[in-house]
Short mmCIF file of C-alpha atoms in Angstrom, two decimals:
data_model
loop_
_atom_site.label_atom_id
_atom_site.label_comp_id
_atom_site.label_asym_id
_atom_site.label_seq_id
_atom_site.Cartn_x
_atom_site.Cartn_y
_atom_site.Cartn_z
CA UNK A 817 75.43 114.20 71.29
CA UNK A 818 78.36 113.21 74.18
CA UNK A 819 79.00 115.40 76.91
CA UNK A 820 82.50 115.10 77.57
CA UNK A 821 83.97 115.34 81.30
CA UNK A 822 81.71 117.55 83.49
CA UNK A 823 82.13 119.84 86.12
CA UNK A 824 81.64 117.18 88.23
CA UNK A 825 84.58 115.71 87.52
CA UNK A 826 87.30 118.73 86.74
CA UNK A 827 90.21 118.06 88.99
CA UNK A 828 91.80 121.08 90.89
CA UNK A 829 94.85 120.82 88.47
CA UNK A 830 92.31 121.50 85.84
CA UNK A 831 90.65 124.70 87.34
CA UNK A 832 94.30 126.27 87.92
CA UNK A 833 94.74 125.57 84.38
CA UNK A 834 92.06 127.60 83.15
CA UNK A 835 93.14 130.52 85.92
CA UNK A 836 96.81 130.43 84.39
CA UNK A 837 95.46 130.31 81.08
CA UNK A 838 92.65 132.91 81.03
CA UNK A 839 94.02 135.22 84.07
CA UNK A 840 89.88 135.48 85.21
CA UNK A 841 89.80 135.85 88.99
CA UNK A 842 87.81 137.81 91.51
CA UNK A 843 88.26 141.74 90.69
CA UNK A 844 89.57 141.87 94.09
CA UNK A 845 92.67 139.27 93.57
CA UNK A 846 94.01 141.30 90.90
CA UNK A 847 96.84 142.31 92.46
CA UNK A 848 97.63 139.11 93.64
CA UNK A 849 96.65 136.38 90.26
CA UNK A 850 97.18 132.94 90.63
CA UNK A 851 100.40 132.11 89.53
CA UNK A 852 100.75 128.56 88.23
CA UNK A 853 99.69 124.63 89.18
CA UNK A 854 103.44 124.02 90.45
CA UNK A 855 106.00 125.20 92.96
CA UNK A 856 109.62 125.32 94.36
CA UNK A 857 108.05 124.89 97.82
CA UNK A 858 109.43 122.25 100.19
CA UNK A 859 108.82 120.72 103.98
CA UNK A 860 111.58 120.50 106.70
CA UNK A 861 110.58 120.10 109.74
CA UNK A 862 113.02 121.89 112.78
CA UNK A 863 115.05 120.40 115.60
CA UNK A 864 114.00 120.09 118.49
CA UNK A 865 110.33 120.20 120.13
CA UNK A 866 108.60 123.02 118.77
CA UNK A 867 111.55 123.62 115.72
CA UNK A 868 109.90 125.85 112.86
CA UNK A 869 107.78 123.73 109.96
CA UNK A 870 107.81 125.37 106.46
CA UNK A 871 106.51 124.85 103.30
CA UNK A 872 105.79 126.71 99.94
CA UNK A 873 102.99 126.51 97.17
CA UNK A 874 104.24 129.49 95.41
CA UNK A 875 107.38 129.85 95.83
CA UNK A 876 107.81 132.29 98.45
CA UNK A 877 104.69 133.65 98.71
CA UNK A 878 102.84 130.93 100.35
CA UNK A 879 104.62 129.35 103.93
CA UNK A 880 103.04 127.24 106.43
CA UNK A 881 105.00 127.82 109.94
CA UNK A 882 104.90 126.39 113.78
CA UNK A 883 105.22 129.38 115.65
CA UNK A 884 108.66 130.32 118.12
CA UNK A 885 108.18 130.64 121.18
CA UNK A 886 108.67 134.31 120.87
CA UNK A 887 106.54 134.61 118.28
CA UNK A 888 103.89 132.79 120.72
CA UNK A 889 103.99 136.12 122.91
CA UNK A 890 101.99 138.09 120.35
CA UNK A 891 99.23 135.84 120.27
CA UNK A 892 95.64 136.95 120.60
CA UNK A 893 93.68 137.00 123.71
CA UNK A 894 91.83 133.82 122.14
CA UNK A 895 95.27 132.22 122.19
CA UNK A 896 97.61 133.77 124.61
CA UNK A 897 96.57 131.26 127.46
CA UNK A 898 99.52 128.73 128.14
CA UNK A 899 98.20 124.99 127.35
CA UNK A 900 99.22 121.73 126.55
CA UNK A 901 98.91 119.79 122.65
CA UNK A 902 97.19 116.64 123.14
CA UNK A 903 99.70 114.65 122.11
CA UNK A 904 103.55 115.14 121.92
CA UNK A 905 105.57 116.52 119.04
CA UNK A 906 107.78 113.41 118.56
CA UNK A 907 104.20 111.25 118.96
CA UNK A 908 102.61 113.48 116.42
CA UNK A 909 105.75 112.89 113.77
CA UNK A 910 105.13 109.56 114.46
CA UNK A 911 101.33 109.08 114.00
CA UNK A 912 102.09 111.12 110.56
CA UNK A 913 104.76 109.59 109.44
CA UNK A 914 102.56 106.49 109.94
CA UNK A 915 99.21 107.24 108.42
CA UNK A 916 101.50 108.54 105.49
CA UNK A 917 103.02 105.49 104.87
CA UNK A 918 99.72 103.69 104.95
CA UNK A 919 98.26 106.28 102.67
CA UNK A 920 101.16 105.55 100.42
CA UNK A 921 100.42 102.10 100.11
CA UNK A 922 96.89 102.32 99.56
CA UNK A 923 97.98 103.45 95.84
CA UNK A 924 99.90 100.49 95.30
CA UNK A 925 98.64 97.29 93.93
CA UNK A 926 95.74 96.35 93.71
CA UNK A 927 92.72 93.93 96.04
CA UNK A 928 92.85 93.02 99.67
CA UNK A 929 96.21 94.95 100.75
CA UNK A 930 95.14 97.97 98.90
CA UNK A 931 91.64 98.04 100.33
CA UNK A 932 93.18 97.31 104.20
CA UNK A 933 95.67 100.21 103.44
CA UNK A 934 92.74 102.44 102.72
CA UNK A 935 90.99 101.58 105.74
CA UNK A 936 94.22 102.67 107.94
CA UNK A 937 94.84 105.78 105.90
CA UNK A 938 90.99 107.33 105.18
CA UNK A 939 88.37 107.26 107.21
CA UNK A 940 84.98 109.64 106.63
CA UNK A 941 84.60 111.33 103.27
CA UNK A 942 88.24 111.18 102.09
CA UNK A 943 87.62 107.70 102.66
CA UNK A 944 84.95 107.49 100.40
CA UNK A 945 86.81 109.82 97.35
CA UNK A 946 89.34 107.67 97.60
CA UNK A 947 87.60 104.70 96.55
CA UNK A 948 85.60 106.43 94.25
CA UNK A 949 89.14 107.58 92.46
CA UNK A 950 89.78 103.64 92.73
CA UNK A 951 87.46 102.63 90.83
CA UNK A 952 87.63 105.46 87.96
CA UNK A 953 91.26 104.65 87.03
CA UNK A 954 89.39 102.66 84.28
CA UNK A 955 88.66 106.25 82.92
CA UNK A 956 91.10 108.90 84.00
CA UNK A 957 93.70 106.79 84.69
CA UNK A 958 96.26 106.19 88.01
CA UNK A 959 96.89 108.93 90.37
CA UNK A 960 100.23 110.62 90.66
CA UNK A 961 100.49 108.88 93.54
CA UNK A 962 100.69 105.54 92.27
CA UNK A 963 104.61 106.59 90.81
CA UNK A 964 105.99 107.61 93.70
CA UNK A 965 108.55 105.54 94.84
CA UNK A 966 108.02 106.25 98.73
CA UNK A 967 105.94 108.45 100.89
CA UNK A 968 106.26 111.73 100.92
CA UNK A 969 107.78 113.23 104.13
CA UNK A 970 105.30 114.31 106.86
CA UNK A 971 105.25 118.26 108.14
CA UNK A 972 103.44 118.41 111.14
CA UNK A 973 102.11 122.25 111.48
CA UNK A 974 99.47 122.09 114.25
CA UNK A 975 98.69 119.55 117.09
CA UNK A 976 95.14 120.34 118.60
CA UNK A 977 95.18 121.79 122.37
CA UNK A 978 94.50 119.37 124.73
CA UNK A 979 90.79 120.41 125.89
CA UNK A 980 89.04 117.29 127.35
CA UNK A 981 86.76 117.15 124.37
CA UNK A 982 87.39 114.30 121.23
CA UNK A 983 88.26 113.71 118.57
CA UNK A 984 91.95 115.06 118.40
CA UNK A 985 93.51 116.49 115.65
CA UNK A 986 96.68 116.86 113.30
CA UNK A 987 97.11 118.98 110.52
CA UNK A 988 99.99 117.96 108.74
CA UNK A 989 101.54 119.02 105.12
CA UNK A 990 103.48 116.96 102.94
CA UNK A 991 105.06 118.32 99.24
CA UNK A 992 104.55 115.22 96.76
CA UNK A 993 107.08 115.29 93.49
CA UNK A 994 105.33 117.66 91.68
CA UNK A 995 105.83 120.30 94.22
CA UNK A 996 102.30 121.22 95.16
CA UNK A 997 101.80 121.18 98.72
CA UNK A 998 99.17 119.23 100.24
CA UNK A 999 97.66 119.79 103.52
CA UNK A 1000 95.96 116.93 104.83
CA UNK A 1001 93.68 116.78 108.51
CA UNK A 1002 94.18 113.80 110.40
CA UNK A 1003 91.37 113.10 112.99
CA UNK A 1004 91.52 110.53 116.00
CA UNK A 1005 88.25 110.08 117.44
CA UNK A 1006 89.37 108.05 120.54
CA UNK A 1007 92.24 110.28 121.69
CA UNK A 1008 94.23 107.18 120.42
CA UNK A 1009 97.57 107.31 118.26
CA UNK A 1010 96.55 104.18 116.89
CA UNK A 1011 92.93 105.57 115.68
CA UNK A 1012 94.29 108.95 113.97
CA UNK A 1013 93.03 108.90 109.76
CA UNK A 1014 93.14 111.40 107.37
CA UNK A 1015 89.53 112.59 106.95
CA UNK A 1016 90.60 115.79 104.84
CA UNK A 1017 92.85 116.70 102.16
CA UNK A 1018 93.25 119.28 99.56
CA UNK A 1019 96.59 121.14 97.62
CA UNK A 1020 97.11 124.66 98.40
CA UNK A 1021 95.93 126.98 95.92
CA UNK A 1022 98.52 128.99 93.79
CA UNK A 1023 99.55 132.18 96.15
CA UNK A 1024 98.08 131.50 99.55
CA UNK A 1025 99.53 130.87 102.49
CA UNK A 1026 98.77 128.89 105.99
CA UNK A 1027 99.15 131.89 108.38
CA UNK A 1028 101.26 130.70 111.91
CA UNK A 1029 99.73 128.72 114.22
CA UNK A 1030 100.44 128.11 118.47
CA UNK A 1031 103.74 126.19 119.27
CA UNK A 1032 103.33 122.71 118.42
CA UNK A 1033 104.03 121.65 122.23
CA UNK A 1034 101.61 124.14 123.67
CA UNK A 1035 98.99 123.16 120.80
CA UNK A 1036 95.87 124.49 118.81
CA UNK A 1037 92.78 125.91 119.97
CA UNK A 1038 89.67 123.34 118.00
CA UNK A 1039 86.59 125.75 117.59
CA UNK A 1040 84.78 122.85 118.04
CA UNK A 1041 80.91 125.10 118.28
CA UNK A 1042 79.56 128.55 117.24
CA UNK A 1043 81.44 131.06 115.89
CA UNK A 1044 83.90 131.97 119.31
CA UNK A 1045 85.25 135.41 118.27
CA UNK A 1046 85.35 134.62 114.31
CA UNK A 1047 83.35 137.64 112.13
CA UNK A 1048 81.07 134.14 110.82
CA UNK A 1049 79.91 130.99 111.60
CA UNK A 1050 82.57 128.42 109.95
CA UNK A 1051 79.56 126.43 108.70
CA UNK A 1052 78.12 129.90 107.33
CA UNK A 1053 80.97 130.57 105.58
CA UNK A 1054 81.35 127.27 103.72
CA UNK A 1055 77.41 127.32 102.57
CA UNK A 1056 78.35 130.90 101.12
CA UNK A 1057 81.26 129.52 99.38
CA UNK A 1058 79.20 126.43 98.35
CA UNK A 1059 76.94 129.14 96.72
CA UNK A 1060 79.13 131.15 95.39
CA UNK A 1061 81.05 128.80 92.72
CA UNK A 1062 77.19 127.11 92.01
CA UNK A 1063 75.93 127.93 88.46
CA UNK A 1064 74.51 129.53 87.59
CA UNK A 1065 75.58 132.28 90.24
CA UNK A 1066 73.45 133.89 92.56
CA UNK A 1067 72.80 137.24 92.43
CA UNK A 1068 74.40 137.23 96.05
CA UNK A 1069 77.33 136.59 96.80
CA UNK A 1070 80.13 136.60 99.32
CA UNK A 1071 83.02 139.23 99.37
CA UNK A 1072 85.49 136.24 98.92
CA UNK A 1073 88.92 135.05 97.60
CA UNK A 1074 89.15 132.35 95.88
CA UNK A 1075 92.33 132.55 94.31
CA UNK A 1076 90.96 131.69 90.65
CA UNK A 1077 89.32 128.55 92.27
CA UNK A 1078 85.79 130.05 91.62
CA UNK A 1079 85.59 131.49 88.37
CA UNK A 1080 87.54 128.68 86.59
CA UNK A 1081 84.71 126.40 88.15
CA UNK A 1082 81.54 128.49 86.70
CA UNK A 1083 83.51 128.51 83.47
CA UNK A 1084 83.92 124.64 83.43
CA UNK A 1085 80.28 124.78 84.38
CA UNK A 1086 79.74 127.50 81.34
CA UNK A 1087 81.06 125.90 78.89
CA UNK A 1088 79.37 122.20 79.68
CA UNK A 1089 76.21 123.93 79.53
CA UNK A 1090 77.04 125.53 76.07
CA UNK A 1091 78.18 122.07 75.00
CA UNK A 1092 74.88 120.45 75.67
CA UNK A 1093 72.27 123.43 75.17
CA UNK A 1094 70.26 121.44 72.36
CA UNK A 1095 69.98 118.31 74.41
CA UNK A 1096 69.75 119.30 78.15
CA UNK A 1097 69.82 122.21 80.44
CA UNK A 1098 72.46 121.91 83.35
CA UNK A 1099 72.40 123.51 86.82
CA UNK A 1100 74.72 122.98 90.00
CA UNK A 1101 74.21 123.21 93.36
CA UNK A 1102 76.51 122.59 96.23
CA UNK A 1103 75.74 121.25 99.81
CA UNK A 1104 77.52 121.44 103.17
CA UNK A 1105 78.36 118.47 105.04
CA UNK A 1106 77.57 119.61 108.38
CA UNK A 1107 79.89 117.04 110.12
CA UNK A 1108 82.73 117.02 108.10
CA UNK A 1109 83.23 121.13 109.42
CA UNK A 1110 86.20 121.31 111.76
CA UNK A 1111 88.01 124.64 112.54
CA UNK A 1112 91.53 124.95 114.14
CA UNK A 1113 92.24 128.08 115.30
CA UNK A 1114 95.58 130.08 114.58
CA UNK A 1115 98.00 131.97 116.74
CA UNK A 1116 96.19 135.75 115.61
CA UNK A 1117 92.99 134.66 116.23
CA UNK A 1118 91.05 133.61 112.86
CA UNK A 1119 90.77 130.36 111.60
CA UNK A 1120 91.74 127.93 109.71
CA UNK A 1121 87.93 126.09 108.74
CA UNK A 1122 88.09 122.78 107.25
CA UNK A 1123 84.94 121.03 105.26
CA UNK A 1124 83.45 119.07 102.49
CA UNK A 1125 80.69 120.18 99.97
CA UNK A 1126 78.95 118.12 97.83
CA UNK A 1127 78.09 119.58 94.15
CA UNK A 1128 75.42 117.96 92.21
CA UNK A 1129 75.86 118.67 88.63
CA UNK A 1130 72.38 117.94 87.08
CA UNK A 1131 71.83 117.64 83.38
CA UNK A 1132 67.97 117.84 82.38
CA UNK A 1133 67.69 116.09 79.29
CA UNK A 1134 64.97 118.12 76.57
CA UNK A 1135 61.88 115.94 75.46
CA UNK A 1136 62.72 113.67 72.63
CA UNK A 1137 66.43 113.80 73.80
CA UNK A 1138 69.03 111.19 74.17
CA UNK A 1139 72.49 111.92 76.10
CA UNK A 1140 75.15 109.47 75.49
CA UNK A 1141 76.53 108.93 79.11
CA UNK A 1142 81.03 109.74 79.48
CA UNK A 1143 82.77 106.87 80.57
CA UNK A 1144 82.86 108.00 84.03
CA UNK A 1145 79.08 108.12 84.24
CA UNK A 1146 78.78 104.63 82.90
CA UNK A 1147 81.82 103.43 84.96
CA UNK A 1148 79.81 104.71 88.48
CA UNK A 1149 76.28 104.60 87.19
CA UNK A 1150 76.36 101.37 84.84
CA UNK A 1151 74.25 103.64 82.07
CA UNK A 1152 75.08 104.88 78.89
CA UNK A 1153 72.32 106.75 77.66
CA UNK A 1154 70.23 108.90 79.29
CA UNK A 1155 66.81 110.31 78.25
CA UNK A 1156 65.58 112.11 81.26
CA UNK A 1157 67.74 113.42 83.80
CA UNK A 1158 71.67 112.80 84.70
CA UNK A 1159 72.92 113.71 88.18
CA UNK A 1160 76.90 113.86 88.92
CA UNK A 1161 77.83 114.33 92.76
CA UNK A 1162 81.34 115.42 93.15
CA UNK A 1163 83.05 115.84 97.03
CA UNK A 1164 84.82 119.35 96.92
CA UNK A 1165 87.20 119.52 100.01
CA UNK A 1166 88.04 122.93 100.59
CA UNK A 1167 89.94 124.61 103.35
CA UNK A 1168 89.00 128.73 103.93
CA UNK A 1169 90.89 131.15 106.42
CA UNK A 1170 88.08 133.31 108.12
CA UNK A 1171 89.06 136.19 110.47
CA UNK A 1172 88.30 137.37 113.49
CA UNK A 1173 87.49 140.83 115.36
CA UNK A 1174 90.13 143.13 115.16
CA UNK A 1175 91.67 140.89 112.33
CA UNK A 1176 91.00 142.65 108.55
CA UNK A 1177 90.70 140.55 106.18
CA UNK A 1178 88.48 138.77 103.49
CA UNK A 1179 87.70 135.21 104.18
CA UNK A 1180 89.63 133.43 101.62
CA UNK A 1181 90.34 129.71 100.32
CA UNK A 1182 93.93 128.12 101.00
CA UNK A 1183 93.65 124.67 99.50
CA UNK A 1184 90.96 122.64 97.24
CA UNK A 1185 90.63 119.20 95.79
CA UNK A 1186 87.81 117.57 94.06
CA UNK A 1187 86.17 114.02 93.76
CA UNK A 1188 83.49 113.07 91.51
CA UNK A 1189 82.28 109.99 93.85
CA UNK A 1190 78.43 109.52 92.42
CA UNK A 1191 75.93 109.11 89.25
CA UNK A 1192 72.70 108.17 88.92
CA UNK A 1193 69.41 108.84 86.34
CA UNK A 1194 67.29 107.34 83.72
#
């Protein structure tokens, strides 16, 4: 019997299918349901230095903003300090506008110019999903991407504080053609405009919103240890989301929002192992990367933590069993049947907000994207 595209390998636009389709969510999102895969959103940048930045996943209940200057005054102890970004607004644009164009080109073509425009758009993990989405066109086809006749327009929303610590930091948003917002972290690990990649990306989930962060000039706080004055540690937090859309679940779970994210996952999951029940078993796990955790901090005080888990959808195949291996297993695996065990590993980038004291509210995701990067078994 075939198993058909796994877990591993559901896109994002697939899991906010299944939310629109099936309304399931977290009891506690009720009164705000996910409301669709699209938006009317769009990113315009201000004049001037610190000129508001907004964008939209959900029409007008999701906005990403630089803060005013008079909005600056009500920022939380954590933030109220005066500082300095670590870079310039117009050198920010720049940088952006730059890695965006490279990014851009890296789904064009194909061989040598592709692979250097890779190297000076990715770096890290999102490096390493975006080659794995390279070589899987074979199966699900070109990105989006790949039809767009230019870059999409940079939106620059935070600059990271200048702090004498590396690497720097831009978090910048961009709205492709189909309207969903993407948020994407750029990273420089020198301090160098020259050395900034994008080492995170993800589209904002369907009703959330990227709460205000410090003036662009004056820059953002990087947690870049512990837990500061957060309510959890931002590596806590992810391994508790990482649990919580595993499957099957554990009997303990977070007091999340997911925004439909979670419970269209286990379903996926759900229904795979349904699919397969008198061949194989199937289980998934998911596991932090430590390094890939980066947390920007915004003008009330919580946080805005940024980080990569890595699901391993694992299909034990009963005794005197055969599997016949998807396309995409074959494609990154080279086998096409499998007798014993089958293990997809998919990157998940996710991107939470997590509050702080004296700030009331659940920790809850803002964007997601997945990967499938890996196979292996016999």
């Amino acid at each position: 019997m075939k198993f058909s595209r796994m877990t591993a390998a559901v896109t994002l636009a697939s899991a906010l299918v299944l939310t629109a389709c099936s309304g399931d969510d977290e009891t506690d999102d009720a009164s705000t349901p996910a409301s669709g895969a699209t938006s009317e959103g769009a990113a315009t940048g201000g004049p001037g230095d610190d000129g508001s930045a907004t964008s939209a996943a959900d029409g007008d209940s999701a906005t990403a903003t630089a803060a005013t200057d008079d909005a600056a005054a009500t920022s939380e102890a954590m933030t109220t300090d005066e500082g300095q970004a670590a870079m310039s607004v117009e050198d920010a644009e720049a940088v952006a506008a730059t890695v965006m164009e490279a990014r851009h080109e890296s789904f064009q073509g194909d061989g040598d110019e592709v692979t250097d425009a890779q190297r000076s758009a990715f770096m890290g993990s999102a490096r390493t999903a975006v080659e794995a989405a390279d070589q899987l066109e074979e199966v699900f086809g070109e990105p989006a991407e790949t039809e767009a006749d230019a870059a999409p327009e940079p939106n620059v929303l935070a600059i990271s504080r200048e702090d004498g610590d590396l690497p720097e930091f831009l978090l910048v948003q961009t709205v492709p053609a189909d309207e969903v917002p993407v948020l994407h972290l750029l990273e420089s690990r020198t301090g160098e405009d020259k050395d900034f990649r994008i080492i995170w990306e993800a589209r904002m989930l369907p009703g959330t919103e990227v709460p205000t962060f410090d003036r662009r000039s004056v820059g953002t706080p990087v947690l870049r240890e512990g837990q500061g004055t957060l309510l959890a540690n931002p590596r806590d937090t992810l391994k508790e989301l990482g649990a919580y859309i595993s499957w099957p679940q554990p009997e303990d779970i977070p007091d999340y929002r997911t925004h439909g994210y979670s419970p269209a996952v286990r379903k996926a999951a759900e229904e795979q192992a349904a699919a397969v029940a008198d061949q194989a078993s199937l289980r998934e796990k998911n596991w932090l990367v430590s390094d890939d955790t980066k947390t920007l901090m915004f003008e009330d005080g919580s946080a805005f933590v940024i980080g990569t888990l890595l699901r391993d959808t694992t299909f034990t195949v009963n005794a005197n069993s055969v599997l016949t291996a998807p396309e995409s297993f074959v494609a990154l695996a080279g086998d096409d049947e499998i007798t014993d065990e089958a293990v997809l590993r998919t990157m998940v980038f996710v991107g939470m907000r997590v509050p702080a004291e004296g700030v009331d509210f659940k920790p809850e995701m803002i964007a997601a994207r997945e990967q499938l990067v890996e196979a292996w078994g016999e």
